[in-house]
Amino acid sequence: MTPALPLHYRPSLVALHWLTLLLLVAVYACIELREFVPRGTDLRRSLKDWHFALGLVVFAVTLVRLALRASSKAPPIIPPPPAWQQWLARLVALLLYAMLLALPVLGYLMRNADGHAVLLWGLELPLLIAENPSLAGRMEELHETIGNAGYYLIGLHALGALFHHYVRHDNTLQRMRIQSGRR
């Protein structure tokens, strides 16, 4: 007899999922709020530095999440959704993970191509590419485009979870719920 699959994601994955959400809120807030702060001010520079640093934390957390996901099976959705919904969920998850990896890499390289090192809370990280203003501009456009698309991807992901919970009445959202210690 094969062991039954768990009905929830492992606690470490659940914690990292919700940590990623909090980090994304902070990353997006830093860059959006920056637009309301006068250029050349310490606060504006600080918001940009926090945007970079938190973006790198998102990258690291995403690598850990992917390693944990690779080492465990996803709990089944009960009742199983139609094949097209499973396909769409996999596509959105793939695009979200691609975004979570691509944005920090592009941001890091963009900063380097702009002639600046990336600071991680005062620690200067190494330059990976030489200064190239033309490349920096193209990377900035791509970074901004993917970042803007991220709003839609995150929204689609959240709407999908709510659809499963309130319309399909399956356990999709429950699988990612933080579990209490009590049974």
Tab-separated table of C-alpha atoms in Angstrom:
chain	number	residue	atom	x	y	z
A	1	MET	CA	0.000	0.000	0.000
A	2	THR	CA	1.367	3.428	-0.936
A	3	PRO	CA	1.385	6.122	1.736
A	4	ALA	CA	-1.256	8.828	1.371
A	5	LEU	CA	-0.080	12.204	0.133
A	6	PRO	CA	-0.315	15.017	2.690
A	7	LEU	CA	-3.237	17.431	2.318
A	8	HIS	CA	-1.060	20.506	2.980
A	9	TYR	CA	2.277	21.767	1.749
A	10	ARG	CA	5.094	21.235	4.214
A	11	PRO	CA	5.318	24.021	6.805
A	12	SER	CA	8.627	25.335	5.441
A	13	LEU	CA	7.088	25.833	1.977
A	14	VAL	CA	3.994	27.489	3.431
A	15	ALA	CA	6.157	29.865	5.484
A	16	LEU	CA	8.343	30.716	2.484
A	17	HIS	CA	5.271	31.259	0.276
A	18	TRP	CA	3.812	33.845	2.669
A	19	LEU	CA	7.264	35.363	3.334
A	20	THR	CA	7.624	35.823	-0.436
A	21	LEU	CA	4.302	37.659	-0.512
A	22	LEU	CA	5.400	39.999	2.294
A	23	LEU	CA	8.739	40.607	0.582
A	24	LEU	CA	7.020	41.366	-2.737
A	25	VAL	CA	4.702	43.855	-1.048
A	26	ALA	CA	7.776	45.563	0.426
A	27	VAL	CA	9.760	45.471	-2.855
A	28	TYR	CA	6.883	46.936	-4.859
A	29	ALA	CA	6.072	49.475	-2.125
A	30	CYS	CA	9.669	50.737	-2.061
A	31	ILE	CA	9.795	51.386	-5.789
A	32	GLU	CA	6.265	52.810	-6.030
A	33	LEU	CA	6.638	55.111	-2.992
A	34	ARG	CA	9.961	56.329	-4.350
A	35	GLU	CA	8.066	58.157	-7.105
A	36	PHE	CA	6.450	60.428	-4.495
A	37	VAL	CA	9.770	61.430	-2.904
A	38	PRO	CA	11.833	64.329	-4.318
A	39	ARG	CA	14.882	63.351	-6.380
A	40	GLY	CA	18.251	63.598	-4.670
A	41	THR	CA	16.895	63.051	-1.159
A	42	ASP	CA	18.214	60.490	1.289
A	43	LEU	CA	14.750	58.949	1.582
A	44	ARG	CA	14.522	58.373	-2.173
A	45	ARG	CA	17.985	56.751	-2.221
A	46	SER	CA	17.054	54.662	0.806
A	47	LEU	CA	13.864	53.399	-0.841
A	48	LYS	CA	15.859	52.397	-3.919
A	49	ASP	CA	18.509	50.648	-1.774
A	50	TRP	CA	15.785	48.756	0.118
A	51	HIS	CA	14.187	47.816	-3.214
A	52	PHE	CA	17.499	46.301	-4.359
A	53	ALA	CA	18.246	44.550	-1.058
A	54	LEU	CA	14.773	43.072	-0.656
A	55	GLY	CA	14.836	41.983	-4.296
A	56	LEU	CA	17.972	39.983	-3.572
A	57	VAL	CA	16.278	38.426	-0.539
A	58	VAL	CA	13.361	37.439	-2.815
A	59	PHE	CA	15.896	35.782	-5.128
A	60	ALA	CA	17.478	33.801	-2.261
A	61	VAL	CA	14.098	32.777	-0.815
A	62	THR	CA	12.968	31.664	-4.280
A	63	LEU	CA	16.026	29.443	-4.694
A	64	VAL	CA	15.279	27.806	-1.330
A	65	ARG	CA	11.605	27.389	-2.303
A	66	LEU	CA	12.544	25.718	-5.584
A	67	ALA	CA	14.914	23.324	-3.804
A	68	LEU	CA	12.204	22.408	-1.285
A	69	ARG	CA	9.587	22.030	-4.032
A	70	ALA	CA	11.914	19.706	-5.939
A	71	SER	CA	12.302	17.503	-2.877
A	72	SER	CA	8.604	17.062	-2.110
A	73	LYS	CA	5.361	16.313	-3.901
A	74	ALA	CA	2.574	18.849	-4.039
A	75	PRO	CA	-0.504	17.791	-2.087
A	76	PRO	CA	-3.415	16.806	-4.329
A	77	ILE	CA	-6.290	19.153	-5.043
A	78	ILE	CA	-9.513	17.517	-3.876
A	79	PRO	CA	-11.650	17.259	-5.924
A	80	PRO	CA	-9.229	17.396	-8.865
A	81	PRO	CA	-9.745	20.377	-11.194
A	82	PRO	CA	-10.236	20.003	-14.951
A	83	ALA	CA	-7.079	19.508	-17.026
A	84	TRP	CA	-7.179	23.061	-18.418
A	85	GLN	CA	-7.177	24.520	-14.891
A	86	GLN	CA	-4.248	22.307	-13.919
A	87	TRP	CA	-2.395	23.471	-17.039
A	88	LEU	CA	-3.165	27.142	-16.308
A	89	ALA	CA	-2.063	26.769	-12.671
A	90	ARG	CA	1.256	25.228	-13.766
A	91	LEU	CA	1.777	28.010	-16.319
A	92	VAL	CA	1.087	30.777	-13.789
A	93	ALA	CA	3.372	29.096	-11.218
A	94	LEU	CA	6.142	28.773	-13.816
A	95	LEU	CA	5.771	32.430	-14.822
A	96	LEU	CA	5.755	33.548	-11.177
A	97	TYR	CA	8.940	31.620	-10.415
A	98	ALA	CA	10.557	32.968	-13.601
A	99	MET	CA	9.619	36.490	-12.518
A	100	LEU	CA	10.917	35.944	-8.962
A	101	LEU	CA	14.287	34.900	-10.394
A	102	ALA	CA	14.538	37.215	-13.411
A	103	LEU	CA	13.707	40.516	-11.704
A	104	PRO	CA	16.499	40.386	-9.094
A	105	VAL	CA	19.036	39.182	-11.681
A	106	LEU	CA	18.038	41.938	-14.108
A	107	GLY	CA	18.079	44.511	-11.309
A	108	TYR	CA	21.545	43.455	-10.183
A	109	LEU	CA	22.991	43.434	-13.706
A	110	MET	CA	21.199	46.682	-14.600
A	111	ARG	CA	22.787	48.396	-11.599
A	112	ASN	CA	26.212	47.044	-12.623
A	113	ALA	CA	25.740	48.115	-16.262
A	114	ASP	CA	24.811	51.566	-14.949
A	115	GLY	CA	28.266	51.700	-13.317
A	116	HIS	CA	27.200	51.009	-9.734
A	117	ALA	CA	27.693	48.193	-7.280
A	118	VAL	CA	24.684	46.714	-5.526
A	119	LEU	CA	24.570	47.391	-1.792
A	120	LEU	CA	23.069	44.781	0.485
A	121	TRP	CA	22.569	46.645	3.780
A	122	GLY	CA	25.944	48.350	3.545
A	123	LEU	CA	27.809	45.389	2.042
A	124	GLU	CA	29.020	46.173	-1.467
A	125	LEU	CA	28.407	43.175	-3.727
A	126	PRO	CA	30.791	42.439	-6.609
A	127	LEU	CA	30.321	43.870	-10.080
A	128	LEU	CA	29.367	41.062	-12.464
A	129	ILE	CA	29.421	43.073	-15.689
A	130	ALA	CA	31.207	46.191	-16.900
A	131	GLU	CA	29.582	49.579	-17.208
A	132	ASN	CA	27.419	49.762	-20.341
A	133	PRO	CA	24.795	52.550	-20.293
A	134	SER	CA	23.039	51.261	-23.415
A	135	LEU	CA	22.652	47.782	-21.916
A	136	ALA	CA	21.565	49.307	-18.596
A	137	GLY	CA	18.747	51.160	-20.365
A	138	ARG	CA	17.507	48.018	-22.118
A	139	MET	CA	17.684	46.032	-18.878
A	140	GLU	CA	15.786	48.758	-17.048
A	141	GLU	CA	12.976	48.607	-19.621
A	142	LEU	CA	12.807	44.812	-19.372
A	143	HIS	CA	12.951	44.925	-15.557
A	144	GLU	CA	10.105	47.445	-15.469
A	145	THR	CA	8.014	45.487	-18.004
A	146	ILE	CA	8.380	42.227	-16.083
A	147	GLY	CA	7.758	44.055	-12.798
A	148	ASN	CA	4.525	45.541	-14.157
A	149	ALA	CA	3.466	42.144	-15.519
A	150	GLY	CA	4.118	40.820	-12.013
A	151	TYR	CA	1.129	42.757	-10.704
A	152	TYR	CA	-1.095	40.829	-13.119
A	153	LEU	CA	0.551	37.466	-12.419
A	154	ILE	CA	0.250	37.893	-8.662
A	155	GLY	CA	-3.360	39.014	-9.090
A	156	LEU	CA	-4.158	36.042	-11.332
A	157	HIS	CA	-2.566	33.693	-8.800
A	158	ALA	CA	-4.630	35.183	-5.952
A	159	LEU	CA	-7.845	35.161	-8.007
A	160	GLY	CA	-7.222	31.527	-8.913
A	161	ALA	CA	-6.870	30.578	-5.251
A	162	LEU	CA	-10.063	32.468	-4.368
A	163	PHE	CA	-11.909	30.879	-7.310
A	164	HIS	CA	-10.935	27.418	-6.101
A	165	HIS	CA	-11.949	28.239	-2.539
A	166	TYR	CA	-15.247	30.055	-3.106
A	167	VAL	CA	-16.484	28.685	-6.451
A	168	ARG	CA	-15.039	25.179	-6.796
A	169	HIS	CA	-15.006	24.564	-3.022
A	170	ASP	CA	-11.856	22.465	-3.242
A	171	ASN	CA	-8.813	22.420	-0.961
A	172	THR	CA	-6.462	24.532	-3.132
A	173	LEU	CA	-6.263	27.436	-0.705
A	174	GLN	CA	-6.253	25.159	2.341
A	175	ARG	CA	-3.109	23.404	1.082
A	176	MET	CA	-1.151	26.662	1.557
A	177	ARG	CA	-2.704	27.626	4.889
A	178	ILE	CA	-0.474	28.034	7.920
A	179	GLN	CA	-1.242	25.086	10.167
A	180	SER	CA	-1.630	25.421	13.897
A	181	GLY	CA	0.176	22.993	16.182
A	182	ARG	CA	-3.138	21.475	17.252
A	183	ARG	CA	-4.861	18.654	15.361
